[in-house]
Structures are given as structure tokens and as C-alpha cells.
Coordinates of C-alpha atoms and ligand atoms in Angstrom, one line a residue:
M1 CA -13.0 29.9 -7.9
T2 CA -15.3 27.7 -5.8
P3 CA -16.2 29.1 -2.3
A4 CA -14.0 28.0 0.4
L5 CA -14.8 25.3 2.8
V6 CA -14.0 25.2 6.5
I7 CA -13.7 21.9 8.4
E8 CA -13.7 22.2 12.1
A9 CA -12.2 19.0 13.7
P10 CA -12.1 18.8 17.4
R11 CA -9.8 15.9 16.7
A12 CA -7.3 15.6 13.8
V13 CA -3.8 14.2 13.1
V14 CA -1.7 17.2 12.2
D15 CA 2.1 17.6 12.4
G16 CA 2.4 14.1 13.8
Q17 CA 0.0 14.4 16.6
E18 CA -3.6 14.4 17.5
Q19 CA -5.0 17.8 18.1
G20 CA -8.0 20.0 17.3
C21 CA -7.9 22.2 14.1
T22 CA -9.7 24.2 11.5
V23 CA -8.9 23.2 7.9
L24 CA -9.5 25.7 5.2
V25 CA -10.2 24.0 1.8
R26 CA -10.1 25.9 -1.5
D27 CA -10.1 24.5 -5.0
G28 CA -9.4 21.0 -3.8
R29 CA -6.4 21.9 -1.8
I30 CA -5.8 22.7 1.8
A31 CA -5.4 26.5 1.9
G32 CA -4.6 26.7 5.7
V33 CA -4.6 24.8 9.0
E34 CA -5.4 26.9 12.0
E35 CA -6.3 26.1 15.6
L36 CA -9.6 25.0 16.5
G37 CA -12.0 28.0 17.0
A38 CA -10.0 30.1 14.5
R39 CA -12.5 32.4 12.7
L40 CA -12.1 31.8 9.0
D41 CA -14.4 33.0 6.2
A42 CA -16.0 30.4 4.2
G43 CA -18.9 29.7 1.9
R44 CA -19.5 26.3 3.7
R45 CA -18.7 25.0 7.1
V46 CA -18.5 21.3 8.4
R47 CA -18.2 20.6 12.1
L48 CA -17.1 17.1 12.9
D49 CA -18.3 15.2 15.9
D50 CA -16.1 14.4 19.0
D51 CA -16.1 10.7 18.3
V52 CA -14.3 11.0 15.0
V53 CA -10.7 11.9 14.0
L54 CA -9.8 13.7 10.8
L55 CA -6.9 12.0 9.1
P56 CA -5.2 12.7 5.9
G57 CA -6.3 10.2 3.4
L58 CA -4.1 7.2 3.3
V59 CA -1.6 6.5 0.5
D60 CA -1.3 2.9 -0.4
T61 CA 1.9 2.5 -2.6
H62 CA 1.4 -1.3 -3.1
V63 CA -1.9 -2.2 -4.8
H64 CA -2.2 -4.8 -7.7
C65 CA -5.2 -3.6 -9.8
N66 CA -4.4 -6.2 -12.5
D67 CA -5.9 -4.1 -15.0
P68 CA -5.9 -4.2 -18.1
G69 CA -5.8 -8.0 -19.0
R70 CA -6.8 -9.4 -15.7
A71 CA -9.4 -6.9 -14.7
H72 CA -11.6 -9.8 -13.7
W73 CA -9.2 -10.3 -10.8
E74 CA -10.0 -6.7 -9.5
G75 CA -9.7 -3.8 -11.9
F76 CA -9.4 -0.1 -11.3
E77 CA -13.0 0.5 -10.5
H78 CA -13.3 -2.1 -7.8
A79 CA -9.8 -1.3 -6.3
T80 CA -10.5 2.4 -6.1
R81 CA -14.0 1.8 -4.6
A82 CA -12.4 -0.3 -2.0
A83 CA -9.7 2.1 -1.4
A84 CA -12.2 5.0 -0.8
A85 CA -14.4 2.8 1.4
G86 CA -11.2 2.1 3.5
G87 CA -10.0 5.6 3.8
V88 CA -7.3 5.4 1.1
T89 CA -7.3 8.4 -1.2
T90 CA -4.2 7.6 -3.3
I91 CA -3.1 4.3 -4.6
V92 CA 0.1 3.4 -6.6
D93 CA -0.6 0.5 -9.0
M94 CA 1.9 -2.3 -9.2
P95 CA 3.3 -3.1 -12.9
L96 CA 2.4 -6.8 -12.9
N97 CA -0.6 -9.1 -13.1
S98 CA -1.9 -6.7 -15.8
V99 CA -1.4 -7.6 -19.4
P100 CA 0.6 -6.0 -20.6
P101 CA 2.7 -5.4 -17.5
T102 CA 4.0 -1.8 -17.2
V103 CA 7.5 -2.4 -18.6
D104 CA 7.4 0.1 -21.4
V105 CA 5.7 3.4 -22.3
A106 CA 3.1 1.7 -24.6
A107 CA 2.1 -0.5 -21.7
L108 CA 1.9 2.5 -19.4
S109 CA -0.4 4.1 -21.9
A110 CA -2.6 1.0 -22.0
K111 CA -2.8 1.3 -18.1
R112 CA -3.8 4.9 -18.3
S113 CA -6.5 4.1 -20.9
A114 CA -7.9 1.3 -18.8
A115 CA -8.0 3.5 -15.7
E116 CA -9.3 6.7 -17.2
G117 CA -12.7 7.9 -15.9
R118 CA -13.0 4.7 -13.7
C119 CA -11.1 5.6 -10.6
F120 CA -12.8 6.8 -7.4
V121 CA -9.5 7.8 -5.8
D122 CA -6.2 9.2 -7.3
V123 CA -4.0 6.6 -8.9
A124 CA -0.3 6.7 -9.9
F125 CA 1.8 4.0 -11.4
W126 CA 4.9 2.0 -10.8
G127 CA 6.9 0.8 -13.9
G128 CA 8.5 -2.8 -13.9
A129 CA 12.2 -3.7 -14.3
V130 CA 12.5 -7.1 -16.0
P131 CA 15.2 -8.8 -18.0
G132 CA 15.8 -6.9 -21.2
N133 CA 14.0 -3.7 -20.5
V134 CA 16.8 -1.5 -19.0
R135 CA 16.4 0.9 -22.0
D136 CA 12.8 1.3 -21.3
L137 CA 13.3 2.5 -17.7
R138 CA 14.2 6.2 -18.4
P139 CA 11.3 6.7 -20.9
L140 CA 8.9 5.3 -18.3
W141 CA 10.3 7.6 -15.7
D142 CA 9.9 10.6 -18.2
A143 CA 6.4 9.4 -18.8
G144 CA 5.5 9.8 -15.1
V145 CA 5.9 6.4 -13.3
L146 CA 7.0 7.0 -9.7
G147 CA 9.8 4.2 -9.8
F148 CA 10.3 0.6 -10.8
K149 CA 9.3 -2.7 -9.2
C150 CA 11.4 -5.9 -9.8
F151 CA 11.4 -9.4 -8.5
L152 CA 14.4 -11.6 -7.5
V153 CA 12.1 -14.6 -7.4
D154 CA 9.5 -16.1 -9.6
S155 CA 6.7 -13.4 -9.6
G156 CA 3.9 -15.9 -10.2
V157 CA 3.2 -14.6 -13.7
A158 CA 5.1 -15.6 -16.8
E159 CA 5.1 -12.2 -18.4
F160 CA 7.0 -10.5 -15.5
A161 CA 10.2 -12.4 -15.1
A162 CA 12.7 -12.1 -12.2
L163 CA 16.0 -10.3 -12.4
D164 CA 19.2 -12.3 -11.4
E165 CA 22.0 -10.5 -9.4
A166 CA 23.7 -9.2 -12.5
G167 CA 20.2 -7.9 -13.7
L168 CA 19.5 -6.3 -10.4
R169 CA 22.9 -4.4 -10.7
R170 CA 22.0 -3.3 -14.2
A171 CA 18.6 -2.1 -13.2
A172 CA 20.0 -0.3 -10.2
E173 CA 22.6 1.4 -12.3
A174 CA 20.1 2.6 -14.8
V175 CA 17.6 3.8 -12.2
A176 CA 20.4 5.6 -10.3
S177 CA 21.5 7.4 -13.4
F178 CA 18.3 9.5 -13.3
G179 CA 17.7 9.5 -9.6
G180 CA 14.8 7.1 -9.6
L181 CA 13.6 4.5 -7.0
L182 CA 13.9 0.7 -7.4
L183 CA 11.4 -1.5 -5.5
V184 CA 12.4 -5.0 -4.9
H185 CA 10.5 -8.2 -3.9
A186 CA 13.3 -9.6 -1.8
E187 CA 13.3 -13.4 -1.6
D188 CA 16.2 -15.4 -2.7
P189 CA 15.2 -18.1 -5.2
D190 CA 18.1 -20.3 -4.1
S191 CA 16.9 -20.3 -0.4
L192 CA 13.4 -21.5 -1.2
L193 CA 12.3 -25.3 -0.8
P194 CA 10.0 -27.0 -3.2
T195 CA 6.4 -25.9 -2.3
P196 CA 5.1 -28.9 -0.4
S197 CA 1.7 -30.3 -1.3
G198 CA -0.9 -30.3 1.4
N199 CA -3.1 -27.9 3.3
D200 CA -0.9 -27.2 6.3
Y201 CA 0.1 -23.4 6.2
A202 CA 3.1 -24.1 8.4
W203 CA 4.5 -26.4 5.7
F204 CA 4.0 -23.8 3.1
A205 CA 5.5 -21.0 5.2
A206 CA 8.5 -23.4 6.0
S207 CA 9.2 -23.8 2.2
R208 CA 9.9 -19.9 2.1
P209 CA 12.1 -19.5 5.1
P210 CA 13.2 -16.2 6.7
E211 CA 16.8 -16.7 5.3
A212 CA 15.4 -16.3 1.8
E213 CA 14.5 -12.8 2.7
V214 CA 17.8 -12.2 4.6
V215 CA 19.9 -13.3 1.7
A216 CA 17.9 -11.2 -0.8
V217 CA 17.9 -8.1 1.3
E218 CA 21.6 -8.4 1.5
A219 CA 21.7 -8.5 -2.2
V220 CA 19.6 -5.4 -2.5
V221 CA 21.8 -3.6 0.0
A222 CA 24.8 -4.6 -2.0
A223 CA 23.3 -3.3 -5.3
S224 CA 22.3 -0.1 -3.7
T225 CA 25.8 0.4 -2.1
A226 CA 27.5 -0.4 -5.4
T227 CA 25.4 1.9 -7.6
G228 CA 24.0 4.6 -5.2
C229 CA 20.5 3.7 -6.3
R230 CA 17.6 4.5 -4.0
V231 CA 16.1 1.2 -3.2
H232 CA 13.0 0.1 -1.4
V233 CA 12.2 -3.4 -0.1
V234 CA 8.5 -4.3 -0.5
H235 CA 6.5 -6.3 1.9
L236 CA 9.3 -7.3 4.3
A237 CA 8.0 -10.2 6.4
A238 CA 10.9 -11.7 8.2
A239 CA 12.1 -10.0 11.2
A240 CA 15.4 -11.7 10.7
A241 CA 16.1 -9.3 7.8
L242 CA 15.6 -6.1 9.9
P243 CA 19.3 -6.0 11.0
V244 CA 20.4 -5.9 7.5
V245 CA 18.2 -2.9 6.8
R246 CA 19.3 -1.3 10.0
A247 CA 22.9 -1.7 9.2
A248 CA 22.3 -0.2 5.8
H249 CA 20.6 2.8 7.4
D250 CA 23.6 3.2 9.8
A251 CA 26.0 3.1 6.8
G252 CA 23.9 5.7 4.9
V253 CA 22.9 3.4 2.1
P254 CA 19.6 4.7 0.7
V255 CA 17.5 1.7 1.4
T256 CA 14.1 1.6 3.0
A257 CA 11.5 -1.1 3.7
E258 CA 7.8 -1.6 4.2
T259 CA 5.7 -4.2 5.8
C260 CA 2.0 -5.0 5.4
P261 CA -1.1 -5.2 7.7
H262 CA -1.3 -9.0 7.4
Y263 CA 2.3 -9.5 8.6
L264 CA 1.6 -7.2 11.6
T265 CA -1.8 -8.7 12.6
L266 CA -1.8 -12.3 11.4
T267 CA 0.4 -15.4 12.0
A268 CA 0.7 -18.7 10.2
S269 CA -1.3 -20.4 13.0
D270 CA -4.3 -18.1 12.2
A271 CA -4.7 -19.7 8.9
P272 CA -7.2 -22.6 8.9
D273 CA -6.0 -25.7 7.1
G274 CA -6.3 -25.2 3.2
D275 CA -7.7 -21.6 3.5
A276 CA -5.7 -19.9 0.8
A277 CA -7.1 -16.4 1.6
F278 CA -4.0 -16.4 3.9
K279 CA -1.5 -17.5 1.2
C280 CA 1.0 -14.7 0.4
C281 CA 4.7 -14.6 -0.5
P282 CA 6.6 -14.1 1.7
P283 CA 4.3 -16.1 3.9
L284 CA 2.9 -15.2 7.4
R285 CA 5.2 -16.3 10.1
D286 CA 5.1 -16.8 13.9
E287 CA 4.2 -14.6 16.8
I288 CA 7.9 -13.8 17.7
N289 CA 8.4 -12.7 14.1
R290 CA 5.4 -10.5 14.3
D291 CA 6.6 -8.8 17.5
G292 CA 9.9 -8.3 15.8
L293 CA 8.1 -6.4 12.9
W294 CA 6.4 -4.2 15.4
A295 CA 9.8 -3.5 17.0
G296 CA 11.1 -2.6 13.5
L297 CA 8.2 0.0 13.1
L298 CA 9.0 1.4 16.4
D299 CA 12.7 1.9 15.9
G300 CA 12.2 3.1 12.3
T301 CA 13.8 0.3 10.5
L302 CA 10.4 -0.2 8.8
G303 CA 9.1 3.1 7.7
M304 CA 5.7 2.4 6.3
V305 CA 2.7 0.0 6.1
V306 CA 1.1 -0.6 2.8
S307 CA -1.4 -3.3 1.7
D308 CA 0.1 -5.5 -1.0
H309 CA -3.5 -5.9 -2.0
S310 CA -3.3 -8.7 -4.5
P311 CA -6.7 -10.3 -5.2
C312 CA -7.8 -12.9 -7.7
P313 CA -11.1 -14.8 -8.4
A314 CA -12.2 -17.2 -5.8
E315 CA -11.6 -20.1 -8.1
L316 CA -7.9 -19.4 -8.1
K317 CA -7.9 -19.4 -4.2
A318 CA -9.4 -22.8 -4.2
T319 CA -7.0 -25.6 -3.3
G320 CA -6.8 -28.6 -5.6
P321 CA -5.1 -31.9 -5.1
G322 CA -1.8 -30.1 -4.3
G323 CA -3.4 -28.1 -1.5
L324 CA -2.0 -24.6 -0.9
A325 CA 0.6 -25.0 -3.7
D326 CA -2.3 -24.8 -6.2
A327 CA -3.7 -21.5 -5.0
W328 CA -2.8 -18.0 -6.1
G329 CA -0.7 -16.2 -3.6
G330 CA -1.9 -12.7 -2.4
V331 CA -3.9 -11.2 0.2
S332 CA -6.9 -8.9 -0.4
S333 CA -7.0 -6.1 2.2
L334 CA -7.1 -2.7 0.5
Q335 CA -10.4 -1.7 2.2
L336 CA -9.3 -3.2 5.6
G337 CA -5.7 -2.2 5.9
L338 CA -6.4 0.9 8.1
A339 CA -8.7 -0.9 10.5
A340 CA -6.5 -4.1 10.8
T341 CA -3.4 -2.1 11.5
W342 CA -5.0 0.3 13.9
T343 CA -6.7 -2.6 15.8
E344 CA -3.3 -4.2 16.5
A345 CA -1.5 -0.8 16.9
R346 CA -3.8 0.3 19.6
K347 CA -3.4 -3.0 21.5
R348 CA 0.3 -2.4 21.4
G349 CA 0.1 1.1 22.8
H350 CA 0.6 3.1 19.6
A351 CA -1.2 6.3 18.7
L352 CA -3.4 7.0 15.7
A353 CA -0.7 9.6 14.7
D354 CA 1.9 6.6 14.4
V355 CA -0.5 4.8 12.0
V356 CA -0.9 7.9 9.9
R357 CA 2.8 8.3 9.7
W358 CA 3.2 4.7 8.5
M359 CA 0.1 4.5 6.2
A360 CA -0.2 8.1 4.8
T361 CA 2.8 10.5 5.1
A362 CA 5.7 8.0 4.8
P363 CA 4.4 6.3 1.8
A364 CA 3.6 9.6 0.0
D365 CA 7.1 10.8 0.8
R366 CA 8.8 7.6 -0.4
A367 CA 6.8 7.9 -3.8
D368 CA 7.7 11.7 -4.1
L369 CA 4.0 12.5 -3.7
W370 CA 4.6 15.4 -1.4
H371 CA 1.1 16.8 -1.9
K372 CA -0.4 13.8 -0.4
G373 CA -0.6 12.1 3.0
R374 CA -0.7 15.0 5.3
I375 CA -3.1 17.7 6.5
A376 CA -0.9 20.8 5.8
E377 CA -1.2 24.0 3.8
G378 CA -0.6 23.3 0.1
A379 CA -1.5 19.5 0.2
D380 CA -4.4 18.1 -1.7
A381 CA -7.5 18.1 0.5
D382 CA -7.8 14.2 0.6
L383 CA -9.1 13.3 4.1
C384 CA -10.4 10.4 6.1
V385 CA -13.0 10.8 8.8
L386 CA -12.4 7.8 11.2
A387 CA -14.3 6.6 14.2
P388 CA -11.3 5.1 15.9
D389 CA -13.2 3.5 18.8
E390 CA -16.1 2.0 16.8
T391 CA -15.8 -1.8 15.9
F392 CA -17.2 -3.9 13.0
V393 CA -17.2 -7.5 12.0
V394 CA -15.7 -8.1 8.5
D395 CA -18.3 -9.5 6.2
P396 CA -16.5 -10.1 2.9
V397 CA -19.5 -9.8 0.8
R398 CA -20.0 -6.3 2.0
L399 CA -16.5 -5.1 0.8
E400 CA -16.0 -3.3 -2.4
H401 CA -13.3 -5.7 -3.5
R402 CA -14.5 -7.6 -6.6
H403 CA -14.1 -10.9 -4.9
P404 CA -15.3 -11.7 -1.3
V405 CA -12.0 -13.3 -0.3
T406 CA -10.1 -12.0 2.7
P407 CA -8.2 -13.5 5.6
Y408 CA -10.0 -10.9 7.8
A409 CA -13.4 -12.6 7.3
G410 CA -15.2 -12.8 10.5
R411 CA -12.8 -10.7 12.5
T412 CA -13.8 -7.8 14.7
L413 CA -11.8 -4.7 13.7
R414 CA -11.6 -1.3 15.3
G415 CA -11.8 1.8 13.3
V416 CA -14.8 2.7 11.1
V417 CA -14.2 5.0 8.1
R418 CA -17.3 7.4 8.2
Q419 CA -16.3 9.4 5.3
T420 CA -13.5 9.8 2.7
W421 CA -12.8 13.1 1.0
L422 CA -11.0 13.6 -2.3
S423 CA -9.9 17.0 -3.6
G424 CA -12.1 18.8 -1.0
Q425 CA -15.2 16.8 -1.6
P426 CA -16.7 13.6 0.0
V427 CA -16.3 10.5 -2.3
D428 CA -19.7 9.3 -3.4
L429 CA -19.5 5.8 -4.8
Q430 CA -22.8 6.3 -6.5
A431 CA -21.7 9.3 -8.4
P432 CA -19.3 9.5 -11.4
A433 CA -15.6 8.6 -10.5
R434 CA -13.5 11.7 -9.7
G435 CA -10.1 10.3 -9.1
R436 CA -7.2 11.6 -11.1
L437 CA -4.4 9.8 -12.8
L438 CA -1.1 11.1 -11.3
R439 CA 2.3 11.3 -12.7
R440 CA 5.5 12.0 -11.1
G441 CA 5.6 15.7 -10.1
G442 CA 1.9 16.3 -10.2
P443 CA -1.4 15.3 -11.8
R444 CA -1.5 14.1 -15.4
Ligands
LIG501 ZN1 2.8 -7.1 -4.4

């Protein structure tokens, strides 16, 4: 048994509010949380300054590591370095953009081999639901994935096909049969317009209208209602779809939804002409829409904020003769999600405890990672020491992301991560990687 450690934090987010506390850490876990000034025996003692707040490490359930197969787009090492630098201590890897995609147990094993020994934070995995793999879902669940991601629209990569409405029902039925969770990229293909050529972001955004999300979220709610499957809408971007989610909540349908830092902080008009760093699907929309998403967070229709970190090499973000249509869609923000969200949340009068609920506790709960995302007895001692009032200017080349491409370049953000702790020890990016591969129900 390693000697216990005591962290004295004049400011911390515990039990949903900011308060002083003393955290007792033993064997990588939180062994107790007492009031500040409590006398606890310990081999080692750390006293935090008054200008920082101790948070639980963030849990980002929407990260594309693209590894194996497209590791040159990001990879586990870069992704988890960026996560640690951004105060994120657990990521859940998306099943696509890697080759193979995580659609059967062999592909999950390939993921685990690629990730083994290279992760600076803890990593869990989503499986994928694609046409023809219904029989693979249960074995993947038994092998430890936390749930299954599917698309209703072209995913952008040929090896991860979309489900049609019948396919969605079959997947939902199968996942419901073992009590799993189905994640859906909810845009309706028939509501999309051809992607226009040109560099004007507003044109691109107009080709993926809010109605595409509304129609798709309705289909998701219908599938959940019909099958009883727990369903989660990823990266909801259209405020117009919120009433559909709210009605489902009122009716007791087990549907939840997330949004992302970029939809909460940026709008289509922030994107300079032809700058594909801002290109994502669904697209950024207008200010009224952004206000609507904040209202959705406030009333609980949206439960969580996760990055949808989806990087690629700079060449693939270059616009050709077709303009934005030629560029890969995906925003890189894993290292910046906390600061971006906190910057905007603070302006809008939200507390740091709200951000912790959206970015740590709620995602952990949705992914059944009950030992993550909270400073509480029994949880893993994964922590983030944040200077909430300090600002910095985003310089992409100083990020840990593999490629220096991000829509936040040059922006001043508030909230500097001073230190990230994993399993009771500060993460050291110069030392060997200590992150564990998690499976449903615990490590390994
Ligand atoms: Zn994604």
C-alpha cells in the first residue's frame, strides 16, 4: 500500500458546488472527502493556492483518435497528451475513422493493441453499429465497449456506413435486449441539400439545415419509444431539435443529448471565408441558435458537453477548387474544450460547478463510468487543477494535438489548466504513459 496523500483545496467543486475541502487519496482512489482543515493522517500533503480550483478530471465521451489505420490524423498518444493538457482524464474513443472501425471484437482488439502503453489518460471505447453487424453488438458489449455509435447520414468514411430507418430499429432492438446504449449522429440524409462549392461558410451551413436534425431526432425518439432502447443524440447543434428531446423526456423515453464547445462558443459568422478549421457536421449556426443551446443546457434538455474532437492532417483541411466541400469536416478542440466552454459559460453567468456537471459528471454517468467525473469517496483520484480567472491566447503550434489546426487559433480563452492528476499522481508528459484501457464495469 502506498502512503496516503492529502490534498488541501481552499476551492474545489464537490457535490455540485464550489467549496473548500480536504481530499484523501490512497492507491489511486479518493479514500475520503472532508471539510477544509480536517486533520487527516498522510504520508504526503499538497496545499493548493487560492487562485486555483480543484475539479474532477473531465470525461470526454466523444473523441476520434483515428487509431489504428489513420493514426497520422491524431493517434492515441497525441489525443491523450492533449486530453491531459486540457484537464481531461478519461476519453471514450469513437469507433470510426480508424481502420478497422470498431464494429466487431477483432477490431476492438486491434484498438486495444494500438492504444496499449501509449495513453496518458484513461481510455474507453465505443463500438459501432453499421449495416450487417447486428450480431456483433452483444459480443462487443461483453468485450467491454460502453455502447454503440451509428450514423443516419454519410459518416464521411466508406468503411463506416449509415443505418437507414429499418437498420436503426434493428440496432436499437438488439442493443435494448442487453440494456446497452445507442449513440446516434442525427442528421436526416433526405433533408440535406447538395454541398455547394465555394468558400462561404453560411452556404455550407445552409446545406445542412436545422430541419435535418429535427427529422433525425424524431426518428431516434421513435426508435427508442418502439424498442425501449437507451439512446443518446451526439453533437446536437440545432436548437430547433430541443423541443423533440424535451417532449421525449416528458414522455419518459430514455433519450439524452449532448452538444459541443464549438456550438456553444462559435457561430457560422465567426468562420473566415474558406477556413475549414470551422467545418463540422452538423455545422455551426447563428447566434439565436447558440443562445437556444445554452437555454437547453440550463433547463437540462442537453445534459452534457463533449468535444467531438475530430482532427485530420492540415492537407485535408485545405480547400480545393470546390471550396469547403473539399475539406474534411471535424473540429479539433480536445485540449481547449474546458477553457472554451468555461469562457462562454462565465460570460453567461454560469458557475464552474455547472461546467463540471456538463463536462465531467454527466458524461461519466451516461457512459456508466461511475468511478469517474466526481470528487467523491470511492472515485478514481483523477483531478484537474484549474486557474479559472487566468487567460491565454490559443497558439495552435503549442497544442499537443498532432496537427496545429483549430478554430480557436488566436482567441483569448479563460481557464488555465495548471495540473492534471491521474490515479492520484500528476500526469507527466515526459514520463512513460500511465493511462489505463477501461472496459465497461471497470479497468481492463
Ligand atoms: Zn464525432
